[in-house]
PDB file of C-alpha atoms and ligand atoms in Angstrom:
ATOM      1  CA  MET A  16       8.289   3.879  14.345  1.00 93.00           C
ATOM      2  CA  ILE A  17       7.864   3.897  10.600  1.00 95.00           C
ATOM      3  CA  GLY A  18       9.249   1.188   8.363  1.00 96.00           C
ATOM      4  CA  ALA A  19       9.227   1.181   4.580  1.00 97.00           C
ATOM      5  CA  VAL A  20      10.506  -1.002   1.770  1.00 98.00           C
ATOM      6  CA  PHE A  21      11.860   0.714  -1.353  1.00 97.00           C
ATOM      7  CA  THR A  22      13.163  -0.469  -4.674  1.00 96.00           C
ATOM      8  CA  GLU A  23      16.722   0.649  -5.333  1.00 93.00           C
ATOM      9  CA  ASP A  24      15.509   3.444  -7.611  1.00 92.00           C
ATOM     10  CA  GLY A  25      13.355   4.940  -4.876  1.00 94.00           C
ATOM     11  CA  LYS A  26       9.861   3.554  -5.439  1.00 96.00           C
ATOM     12  CA  MET A  27       8.174   2.799  -2.120  1.00 96.00           C
ATOM     13  CA  LEU A  28       6.595  -0.660  -2.197  1.00 97.00           C
ATOM     14  CA  SER A  29       5.053  -0.736   1.234  1.00 97.00           C
ATOM     15  CA  ASP A  30       5.177   0.935   4.634  1.00 96.00           C
ATOM     16  CA  ILE A  31       4.089   0.369   8.196  1.00 97.00           C
ATOM     17  CA  THR A  32       3.695   2.538  11.305  1.00 96.00           C
ATOM     18  CA  VAL A  33       4.202   0.858  14.660  1.00 96.00           C
ATOM     19  CA  PRO A  34       3.766   2.723  17.975  1.00 93.00           C
ATOM     20  CA  THR A  35       7.115   3.120  19.762  1.00 91.00           C
ATOM     21  CA  GLY A  36       6.267   1.050  22.822  1.00 92.00           C
ATOM     22  CA  MET A  37       8.691  -1.329  24.485  1.00 95.00           C
ATOM     23  CA  PRO A  38      11.198  -2.936  22.068  1.00 96.00           C
ATOM     24  CA  GLU A  39       9.737  -6.401  22.684  1.00 96.00           C
ATOM     25  CA  ASP A  40       6.419  -5.142  21.285  1.00 94.00           C
ATOM     26  CA  THR A  41       7.634  -2.761  18.587  1.00 96.00           C
ATOM     27  CA  MET A  42      10.478  -4.732  17.016  1.00 97.00           C
ATOM     28  CA  PRO A  43       8.640  -8.037  16.265  1.00 97.00           C
ATOM     29  CA  ALA A  44       5.965  -6.051  14.388  1.00 96.00           C
ATOM     30  CA  LEU A  45       8.605  -4.227  12.320  1.00 96.00           C
ATOM     31  CA  LEU A  46      10.686  -7.339  11.699  1.00 97.00           C
ATOM     32  CA  SER A  47       7.714  -9.435  10.614  1.00 96.00           C
ATOM     33  CA  PHE A  48       6.776  -6.679   8.120  1.00 97.00           C
ATOM     34  CA  PHE A  49      10.306  -6.548   6.660  1.00 97.00           C
ATOM     35  CA  SER A  50      10.758 -10.331   6.603  1.00 96.00           C
ATOM     36  CA  LYS A  51       8.194 -10.611   3.790  1.00 96.00           C
ATOM     37  CA  TYR A  52      10.810  -9.059   1.479  1.00 96.00           C
ATOM     38  CA  THR A  53      14.336  -9.871   0.398  1.00 95.00           C
ATOM     39  CA  ILE A  54      16.234  -6.926   1.853  1.00 96.00           C
ATOM     40  CA  SER A  55      19.600  -5.960   0.343  1.00 95.00           C
ATOM     41  CA  ALA A  56      20.415  -2.975   2.609  1.00 96.00           C
ATOM     42  CA  ILE A  57      18.952  -1.424   5.752  1.00 97.00           C
ATOM     43  CA  GLY A  58      19.016   2.320   6.437  1.00 97.00           C
ATOM     44  CA  VAL A  59      18.031   3.526   9.891  1.00 97.00           C
ATOM     45  CA  SER A  60      17.215   7.115  10.854  1.00 96.00           C
ATOM     46  CA  SER A  61      16.544   6.987  14.595  1.00 95.00           C
ATOM     47  CA  PHE A  62      16.026   9.012  17.721  1.00 90.00           C
ATOM     48  CA  GLY A  63      19.171   9.036  19.848  1.00 84.00           C
ATOM     49  CA  PRO A  64      21.569   9.337  21.382  1.00 87.00           C
ATOM     50  CA  LEU A  65      23.240   6.670  19.264  1.00 91.00           C
ATOM     51  CA  GLN A  66      26.589   4.930  19.188  1.00 92.00           C
ATOM     52  CA  LEU A  67      27.790   5.697  15.650  1.00 89.00           C
ATOM     53  CA  THR A  68      31.473   4.762  15.721  1.00 87.00           C
ATOM     54  CA  LYS A  69      32.078   2.758  12.549  1.00 83.00           C
ATOM     55  CA  GLY A  70      33.626  -0.629  13.329  1.00 86.00           C
ATOM     56  CA  SER A  71      32.496  -0.667  16.971  1.00 90.00           C
ATOM     57  CA  PRO A  72      30.512  -3.753  18.051  1.00 93.00           C
ATOM     58  CA  GLU A  73      28.078  -1.257  19.584  1.00 94.00           C
ATOM     59  CA  TYR A  74      27.587   0.646  16.289  1.00 94.00           C
ATOM     60  CA  GLY A  75      23.899   1.444  15.779  1.00 95.00           C
ATOM     61  CA  THR A  76      22.964   1.040  19.460  1.00 96.00           C
ATOM     62  CA  ILE A  77      20.635   3.541  21.129  1.00 95.00           C
ATOM     63  CA  THR A  78      22.520   4.699  24.226  1.00 92.00           C
ATOM     64  CA  SER A  79      21.151   6.861  27.053  1.00 87.00           C
ATOM     65  CA  THR A  80      17.566   7.539  25.984  1.00 85.00           C
ATOM     66  CA  PRO A  81      14.903   8.083  28.657  1.00 83.00           C
ATOM     67  CA  LYS A  82      12.419   6.087  26.487  1.00 88.00           C
ATOM     68  CA  PRO A  83      11.535   2.994  28.557  1.00 91.00           C
ATOM     69  CA  GLY A  84      13.212  -0.191  27.301  1.00 95.00           C
ATOM     70  CA  TRP A  85      15.322   1.425  24.567  1.00 96.00           C
ATOM     71  CA  LYS A  86      18.397   2.314  26.622  1.00 95.00           C
ATOM     72  CA  ASN A  87      21.373   0.367  25.192  1.00 96.00           C
ATOM     73  CA  TYR A  88      19.125  -1.318  22.630  1.00 97.00           C
ATOM     74  CA  PRO A  89      21.130  -2.606  19.628  1.00 97.00           C
ATOM     75  CA  LEU A  90      18.721  -1.307  16.993  1.00 97.00           C
ATOM     76  CA  GLY A  91      20.989  -1.596  13.951  1.00 96.00           C
ATOM     77  CA  ARG A  92      22.377  -4.999  14.820  1.00 96.00           C
ATOM     78  CA  THR A  93      18.921  -6.438  15.609  1.00 97.00           C
ATOM     79  CA  LEU A  94      17.657  -5.383  12.175  1.00 97.00           C
ATOM     80  CA  GLY A  95      20.824  -6.523  10.382  1.00 96.00           C
ATOM     81  CA  ASP A  96      21.066  -9.910  12.091  1.00 96.00           C
ATOM     82  CA  THR A  97      17.393 -10.747  11.674  1.00 96.00           C
ATOM     83  CA  LEU A  98      17.063  -9.601   8.071  1.00 96.00           C
ATOM     84  CA  HIS A  99      20.543 -10.784   7.018  1.00 95.00           C
ATOM     85  CA  ALA A 100      21.478  -7.507   5.358  1.00 95.00           C
ATOM     86  CA  PRO A 101      24.110  -4.788   5.864  1.00 94.00           C
ATOM     87  CA  PHE A 102      22.866  -1.815   7.872  1.00 95.00           C
ATOM     88  CA  ALA A 103      23.800   1.819   8.436  1.00 94.00           C
ATOM     89  CA  VAL A 104      22.438   4.051  11.176  1.00 94.00           C
ATOM     90  CA  GLU A 105      22.214   7.823  11.546  1.00 93.00           C
ATOM     91  CA  THR A 106      20.363  10.157  13.897  1.00 92.00           C
ATOM     92  CA  ASP A 107      16.924  11.294  12.769  1.00 93.00           C
ATOM     93  CA  VAL A 108      18.346  14.789  12.232  1.00 94.00           C
ATOM     94  CA  GLY A 109      21.245  13.400  10.171  1.00 94.00           C
ATOM     95  CA  GLY A 110      18.772  11.336   8.150  1.00 95.00           C
ATOM     96  CA  ALA A 111      16.642  14.414   7.540  1.00 96.00           C
ATOM     97  CA  LEU A 112      19.677  16.292   6.231  1.00 96.00           C
ATOM     98  CA  ILE A 113      20.607  13.414   3.920  1.00 95.00           C
ATOM     99  CA  ALA A 114      17.050  13.503   2.545  1.00 96.00           C
ATOM    100  CA  GLU A 115      17.145  17.304   2.095  1.00 97.00           C
ATOM    101  CA  ILE A 116      20.488  17.102   0.252  1.00 96.00           C
ATOM    102  CA  ASN A 117      19.219  14.412  -2.083  1.00 95.00           C
ATOM    103  CA  GLU A 118      15.857  15.823  -3.013  1.00 95.00           C
ATOM    104  CA  GLY A 119      14.976  18.822  -0.837  1.00 97.00           C
ATOM    105  CA  ALA A 120      16.288  22.222   0.203  1.00 98.00           C
ATOM    106  CA  GLY A 121      19.935  21.085   0.152  1.00 97.00           C
ATOM    107  CA  ARG A 122      20.053  19.909  -3.464  1.00 96.00           C
ATOM    108  CA  GLY A 123      23.392  20.612  -5.078  1.00 93.00           C
ATOM    109  CA  CYS A 124      25.243  21.215  -1.779  1.00 95.00           C
ATOM    110  CA  ASP A 125      28.404  19.452  -0.702  1.00 93.00           C
ATOM    111  CA  THR A 126      28.456  21.114   2.716  1.00 95.00           C
ATOM    112  CA  CYS A 127      25.168  21.865   4.371  1.00 96.00           C
ATOM    113  CA  VAL A 128      23.618  22.301   7.835  1.00 96.00           C
ATOM    114  CA  TYR A 129      20.121  21.241   8.826  1.00 96.00           C
ATOM    115  CA  ALA A 130      18.569  22.235  12.140  1.00 97.00           C
ATOM    116  CA  THR A 131      15.146  21.442  13.479  1.00 96.00           C
ATOM    117  CA  ILE A 132      13.671  23.957  15.900  1.00 97.00           C
ATOM    118  CA  GLY A 133      10.885  22.071  17.631  1.00 95.00           C
ATOM    119  CA  THR A 134      10.331  20.817  21.170  1.00 93.00           C
ATOM    120  CA  GLY A 135      14.138  20.574  21.286  1.00 93.00           C
ATOM    121  CA  ILE A 136      16.779  21.796  18.849  1.00 95.00           C
ATOM    122  CA  GLY A 137      18.653  19.222  16.792  1.00 93.00           C
ATOM    123  CA  SER A 138      21.204  19.796  14.074  1.00 93.00           C
ATOM    124  CA  ALA A 139      23.431  17.938  11.668  1.00 94.00           C
ATOM    125  CA  PHE A 140      26.182  19.002   9.287  1.00 93.00           C
ATOM    126  CA  ILE A 141      27.364  17.306   6.120  1.00 93.00           C
ATOM    127  CA  ASP A 142      30.896  18.310   5.183  1.00 91.00           C
ATOM    128  CA  ARG A 143      31.985  17.376   1.673  1.00 88.00           C
ATOM    129  CA  GLY A 144      29.506  14.514   1.579  1.00 84.00           C
ATOM    130  CA  LYS A 145      29.910  13.169   5.102  1.00 86.00           C
ATOM    131  CA  LEU A 146      28.029  13.774   8.321  1.00 87.00           C
ATOM    132  CA  THR A 147      30.398  15.262  10.904  1.00 83.00           C
ATOM    133  CA  GLY A 148      31.093  14.119  14.441  1.00 73.00           C
ATOM    134  CA  THR A 149      33.696  11.462  15.209  1.00 67.00           C
ATOM    135  CA  LEU A 150      33.697  11.233  18.989  1.00 66.00           C
ATOM    136  CA  ARG A 151      29.886  11.552  19.039  1.00 69.00           C
ATOM    137  CA  HIS A 152      27.454  12.907  16.467  1.00 69.00           C
ATOM    138  CA  ALA A 153      27.564  16.711  16.440  1.00 73.00           C
ATOM    139  CA  THR A 154      24.875  18.433  18.477  1.00 79.00           C
ATOM    140  CA  MET A 155      24.980  22.181  17.937  1.00 89.00           C
ATOM    141  CA  GLY A 156      21.530  22.698  19.490  1.00 92.00           C
ATOM    142  CA  HIS A 157      23.176  23.157  22.889  1.00 93.00           C
ATOM    143  CA  ILE A 158      25.707  25.861  22.046  1.00 95.00           C
ATOM    144  CA  ILE A 159      25.801  28.796  24.436  1.00 96.00           C
ATOM    145  CA  VAL A 160      24.174  32.010  23.193  1.00 96.00           C
ATOM    146  CA  LYS A 161      24.028  35.561  24.529  1.00 96.00           C
ATOM    147  CA  PRO A 162      20.716  36.365  26.293  1.00 96.00           C
ATOM    148  CA  HIS A 163      18.430  38.939  24.690  1.00 97.00           C
ATOM    149  CA  PRO A 164      18.286  42.108  26.886  1.00 97.00           C
ATOM    150  CA  ARG A 165      14.472  41.882  26.994  1.00 96.00           C
ATOM    151  CA  ASP A 166      14.209  38.149  27.680  1.00 96.00           C
ATOM    152  CA  PRO A 167      12.246  37.801  30.959  1.00 94.00           C
ATOM    153  CA  PHE A 168      13.870  34.386  31.618  1.00 94.00           C
ATOM    154  CA  PRO A 169      17.463  34.754  30.421  1.00 93.00           C
ATOM    155  CA  ASP A 170      18.646  31.868  32.619  1.00 94.00           C
ATOM    156  CA  GLY A 171      17.038  29.368  30.234  1.00 94.00           C
ATOM    157  CA  PHE A 172      15.399  26.000  30.675  1.00 92.00           C
ATOM    158  CA  CYS A 173      17.844  23.323  29.476  1.00 92.00           C
ATOM    159  CA  SER A 174      18.160  20.677  32.197  1.00 88.00           C
ATOM    160  CA  PHE A 175      21.877  20.341  31.393  1.00 89.00           C
ATOM    161  CA  HIS A 176      23.053  23.886  30.596  1.00 93.00           C
ATOM    162  CA  LYS A 177      20.120  26.190  31.425  1.00 93.00           C
ATOM    163  CA  GLY A 178      20.806  29.070  28.993  1.00 94.00           C
ATOM    164  CA  CYS A 179      22.055  27.175  25.972  1.00 96.00           C
ATOM    165  CA  LEU A 180      20.302  27.582  22.604  1.00 97.00           C
ATOM    166  CA  GLU A 181      17.825  24.776  23.311  1.00 96.00           C
ATOM    167  CA  GLY A 182      17.220  26.190  26.808  1.00 96.00           C
ATOM    168  CA  LEU A 183      16.372  29.619  25.366  1.00 97.00           C
ATOM    169  CA  ALA A 184      14.939  29.037  21.894  1.00 98.00           C
ATOM    170  CA  SER A 185      13.272  25.607  21.678  1.00 97.00           C
ATOM    171  CA  GLY A 186       9.498  25.377  21.345  1.00 96.00           C
ATOM    172  CA  LYS A 187       9.369  23.959  24.850  1.00 95.00           C
ATOM    173  CA  SER A 188      11.317  26.878  26.321  1.00 96.00           C
ATOM    174  CA  MET A 189       9.060  29.372  24.497  1.00 96.00           C
ATOM    175  CA  GLN A 190       5.969  27.698  25.879  1.00 96.00           C
ATOM    176  CA  THR A 191       7.391  27.660  29.424  1.00 95.00           C
ATOM    177  CA  ARG A 192       8.468  31.297  29.181  1.00 95.00           C
ATOM    178  CA  TRP A 193       5.308  32.749  27.638  1.00 96.00           C
ATOM    179  CA  GLY A 194       2.665  30.364  28.970  1.00 96.00           C
ATOM    180  CA  MET A 195       1.248  29.557  25.536  1.00 95.00           C
ATOM    181  CA  THR A 196       2.177  27.381  22.593  1.00 94.00           C
ATOM    182  CA  VAL A 197       4.210  28.666  19.672  1.00 94.00           C
ATOM    183  CA  ARG A 198       1.083  28.359  17.514  1.00 94.00           C
ATOM    184  CA  ASP A 199      -0.859  30.675  19.857  1.00 95.00           C
ATOM    185  CA  LEU A 200       1.784  33.420  20.143  1.00 95.00           C
ATOM    186  CA  PRO A 201       0.644  36.441  18.049  1.00 94.00           C
ATOM    187  CA  GLY A 202       2.921  37.584  15.222  1.00 91.00           C
ATOM    188  CA  SER A 203       3.534  40.953  16.891  1.00 93.00           C
ATOM    189  CA  HIS A 204       4.600  39.351  20.196  1.00 96.00           C
ATOM    190  CA  ILE A 205       8.063  40.239  21.546  1.00 97.00           C
ATOM    191  CA  SER A 206       8.785  36.491  21.689  1.00 97.00           C
ATOM    192  CA  TRP A 207       9.534  36.430  17.933  1.00 98.00           C
ATOM    193  CA  GLU A 208      12.033  39.259  18.210  1.00 97.00           C
ATOM    194  CA  ILE A 209      13.779  37.349  21.000  1.00 98.00           C
ATOM    195  CA  GLU A 210      13.528  34.003  19.186  1.00 98.00           C
ATOM    196  CA  SER A 211      15.019  35.397  15.991  1.00 98.00           C
ATOM    197  CA  TYR A 212      17.877  36.918  18.019  1.00 98.00           C
ATOM    198  CA  TYR A 213      18.809  33.487  19.375  1.00 98.00           C
ATOM    199  CA  LEU A 214      18.423  31.652  16.082  1.00 98.00           C
ATOM    200  CA  ALA A 215      20.445  34.322  14.278  1.00 98.00           C
ATOM    201  CA  GLN A 216      23.286  33.789  16.771  1.00 98.00           C
ATOM    202  CA  PHE A 217      23.011  30.072  16.030  1.00 98.00           C
ATOM    203  CA  CYS A 218      23.252  30.690  12.276  1.00 98.00           C
ATOM    204  CA  VAL A 219      26.234  33.017  12.742  1.00 97.00           C
ATOM    205  CA  SER A 220      28.009  30.301  14.764  1.00 96.00           C
ATOM    206  CA  LEU A 221      27.198  27.753  12.050  1.00 95.00           C
ATOM    207  CA  ILE A 222      28.578  30.058   9.357  1.00 96.00           C
ATOM    208  CA  LEU A 223      31.749  30.891  11.281  1.00 95.00           C
ATOM    209  CA  GLY A 224      32.314  27.312  12.434  1.00 92.00           C
ATOM    210  CA  TYR A 225      31.449  25.399   9.292  1.00 92.00           C
ATOM    211  CA  MET A 226      31.180  27.780   6.328  1.00 94.00           C
ATOM    212  CA  PRO A 227      28.368  25.674   4.884  1.00 96.00           C
ATOM    213  CA  GLU A 228      26.986  26.267   1.400  1.00 97.00           C
ATOM    214  CA  ARG A 229      23.470  26.452   2.839  1.00 98.00           C
ATOM    215  CA  ILE A 230      21.623  26.431   6.186  1.00 98.00           C
ATOM    216  CA  ILE A 231      18.273  24.622   6.269  1.00 98.00           C
ATOM    217  CA  LEU A 232      15.892  25.338   9.145  1.00 98.00           C
ATOM    218  CA  GLY A 233      12.848  23.198   9.939  1.00 97.00           C
ATOM    219  CA  GLY A 234      10.655  22.163  12.854  1.00 97.00           C
ATOM    220  CA  GLY A 235       7.420  23.479  14.341  1.00 96.00           C
ATOM    221  CA  VAL A 236       8.800  26.826  15.566  1.00 97.00           C
ATOM    222  CA  MET A 237       9.956  27.734  12.028  1.00 97.00           C
ATOM    223  CA  LYS A 238       6.351  27.529  10.796  1.00 96.00           C
ATOM    224  CA  HIS A 239       5.795  31.092  12.043  1.00 95.00           C
ATOM    225  CA  PRO A 240       5.940  32.977   8.712  1.00 94.00           C
ATOM    226  CA  ASP A 241       7.833  36.067   9.922  1.00 95.00           C
ATOM    227  CA  LEU A 242      10.563  34.216  11.785  1.00 97.00           C
ATOM    228  CA  LEU A 243      12.841  33.239   8.901  1.00 98.00           C
ATOM    229  CA  PRO A 244      13.037  36.794   7.415  1.00 98.00           C
ATOM    230  CA  MET A 245      13.810  38.152  10.914  1.00 98.00           C
ATOM    231  CA  ILE A 246      16.613  35.622  11.357  1.00 98.00           C
ATOM    232  CA  ARG A 247      18.102  36.470   7.946  1.00 98.00           C
ATOM    233  CA  GLN A 248      18.101  40.192   8.678  1.00 98.00           C
ATOM    234  CA  LYS A 249      19.754  39.721  12.089  1.00 98.00           C
ATOM    235  CA  VAL A 250      22.422  37.388  10.665  1.00 98.00           C
ATOM    236  CA  GLN A 251      23.427  40.123   8.222  1.00 97.00           C
ATOM    237  CA  VAL A 252      23.634  42.691  11.035  1.00 97.00           C
ATOM    238  CA  MET A 253      25.535  40.379  13.407  1.00 97.00           C
ATOM    239  CA  LEU A 254      28.128  39.378  10.822  1.00 96.00           C
ATOM    240  CA  GLY A 255      28.485  42.979   9.663  1.00 93.00           C
ATOM    241  CA  GLU A 256      31.206  43.541   7.125  1.00 90.00           C
ATOM    242  CA  TYR A 257      33.278  40.694   8.520  1.00 91.00           C
ATOM    243  CA  LEU A 258      34.085  38.280   5.650  1.00 87.00           C
ATOM    244  CA  ASN A 259      31.758  40.113   3.232  1.00 90.00           C
ATOM    245  CA  LEU A 260      30.242  36.848   2.115  1.00 92.00           C
ATOM    246  CA  PRO A 261      28.088  37.510  -0.971  1.00 94.00           C
ATOM    247  CA  GLU A 262      25.968  34.462  -0.076  1.00 95.00           C
ATOM    248  CA  VAL A 263      25.015  36.200   3.176  1.00 95.00           C
ATOM    249  CA  HIS A 264      24.869  39.834   2.087  1.00 94.00           C
ATOM    250  CA  ASP A 265      23.423  39.554  -1.431  1.00 95.00           C
ATOM    251  CA  ASP A 266      21.644  36.203  -1.564  1.00 96.00           C
ATOM    252  CA  ILE A 267      20.586  35.330   1.961  1.00 97.00           C
ATOM    253  CA  ASP A 268      17.095  34.194   0.880  1.00 98.00           C
ATOM    254  CA  ARG A 269      18.752  31.291  -0.911  1.00 97.00           C
ATOM    255  CA  TYR A 270      21.361  30.785   1.804  1.00 98.00           C
ATOM    256  CA  ILE A 271      19.239  30.351   4.950  1.00 98.00           C
ATOM    257  CA  VAL A 272      16.221  28.415   3.755  1.00 98.00           C
ATOM    258  CA  ARG A 273      13.220  26.483   4.983  1.00 98.00           C
ATOM    259  CA  ALA A 274      13.226  22.665   5.025  1.00 98.00           C
ATOM    260  CA  GLU A 275      11.231  21.141   2.167  1.00 98.00           C
ATOM    261  CA  LEU A 276      10.645  17.554   3.230  1.00 97.00           C
ATOM    262  CA  GLU A 277       9.122  17.846   6.676  1.00 94.00           C
ATOM    263  CA  GLY A 278       6.872  14.931   7.522  1.00 91.00           C
ATOM    264  CA  LYS A 279       8.684  12.597   5.154  1.00 93.00           C
ATOM    265  CA  ASN A 280      12.360  13.331   5.787  1.00 94.00           C
ATOM    266  CA  GLY A 281      12.665  10.403   8.230  1.00 93.00           C
ATOM    267  CA  ILE A 282      11.619   7.730   5.797  1.00 95.00           C
ATOM    268  CA  LEU A 283      13.408   9.358   2.845  1.00 96.00           C
ATOM    269  CA  GLY A 284      16.561   9.767   4.929  1.00 96.00           C
ATOM    270  CA  ALA A 285      16.502   6.077   5.826  1.00 97.00           C
ATOM    271  CA  PHE A 286      16.083   5.209   2.143  1.00 97.00           C
ATOM    272  CA  TYR A 287      19.118   7.271   1.118  1.00 95.00           C
ATOM    273  CA  ILE A 288      21.179   5.861   4.001  1.00 95.00           C
ATOM    274  CA  ALA A 289      20.386   2.352   2.725  1.00 96.00           C
ATOM    275  CA  LYS A 290      21.063   3.362  -0.862  1.00 94.00           C
ATOM    276  CA  GLN A 291      24.535   4.564   0.064  1.00 90.00           C
ATOM    277  CA  ILE A 292      25.382   1.104   1.363  1.00 92.00           C
ATOM    278  CA  LEU A 293      24.621  -0.270  -2.095  1.00 90.00           C
ATOM    279  CA  ASN A 294      26.205   2.556  -4.072  1.00 85.00           C
ATOM    280  CA  LYS A 295      29.180   3.327  -1.849  1.00 76.00           C
ATOM    281  CA  ARG A 296      29.094   6.850  -3.172  1.00 55.00           C
ATOM    282  CA  GLY A 297      27.328  10.165  -2.764  1.00 45.00           C
ATOM    283  CA  VAL A 298      26.514  11.974   0.424  1.00 45.00           C
ATOM    284  CA  TYR A 299      26.988   9.087   2.763  1.00 45.00           C
ATOM    285  CA  ASN A 300      30.254   7.221   2.525  1.00 41.00           C
ATOM    286  CA  GLU A 301      32.473   5.201   4.800  1.00 44.00           C
TER     287      GLU A 301
HETATM  288 ZN1   ZN B 415      21.570  22.505  26.710  1.00 75.51          ZN
END
């Protein structure tokens, strides 16, 4: 886990990286680092699943994670009670989107989707300044997609749904299907044609479901340089003339874009989550 202390105007004073072991080892190290400062607000951008219902006594608790020791761990409340400061918690993907909207690829957007295509597929959506998902946080990475006719394993690999998006298009599913890592797959390999077909379906569903102002794609799989142009081209074909959105048909290079803050979106997201507690305005509001 990474912890950092910022001034309110965004200058990082200090940071610490603590291995995510058992909570009884990890948390004292983090808390002793933070307790050297007077903390006025705590922002948390965490792996999940998380209980994020505002007003619930369980708000900010990690729920059903397989990580040993963290199941039902009250992460937000432990930080808030120990450091005597208000806290707000979001998923790591939600935090990344908040960071991208504030100073990355989502600048200027009121409604924006971020998805990370890595080992798994995570996504978050900010609608008019607020992250969506009331019952639970939204998790579009598991939507059902149509198999590619040339996919040798169209049944998919998701342990819950088999052929959902994550089961067919995550980095892990690509590695299982092709027997090599995403980094080792040659650019001309059929895998990229198939991958772009799935991710284009995902983008089309995001557009039809949310009508966001921008779609931001990040994660290790998106590092393949040809993938994003292939996705854009397929999105245009799949949507066809339906809607005739100029953002999609005339300006897609600025509509479906690459994430800009990878590697630092976790810590920046947590900063902006904390800042919203103090400001009570902007992209994250009660
Ligand atoms: Zn699934």
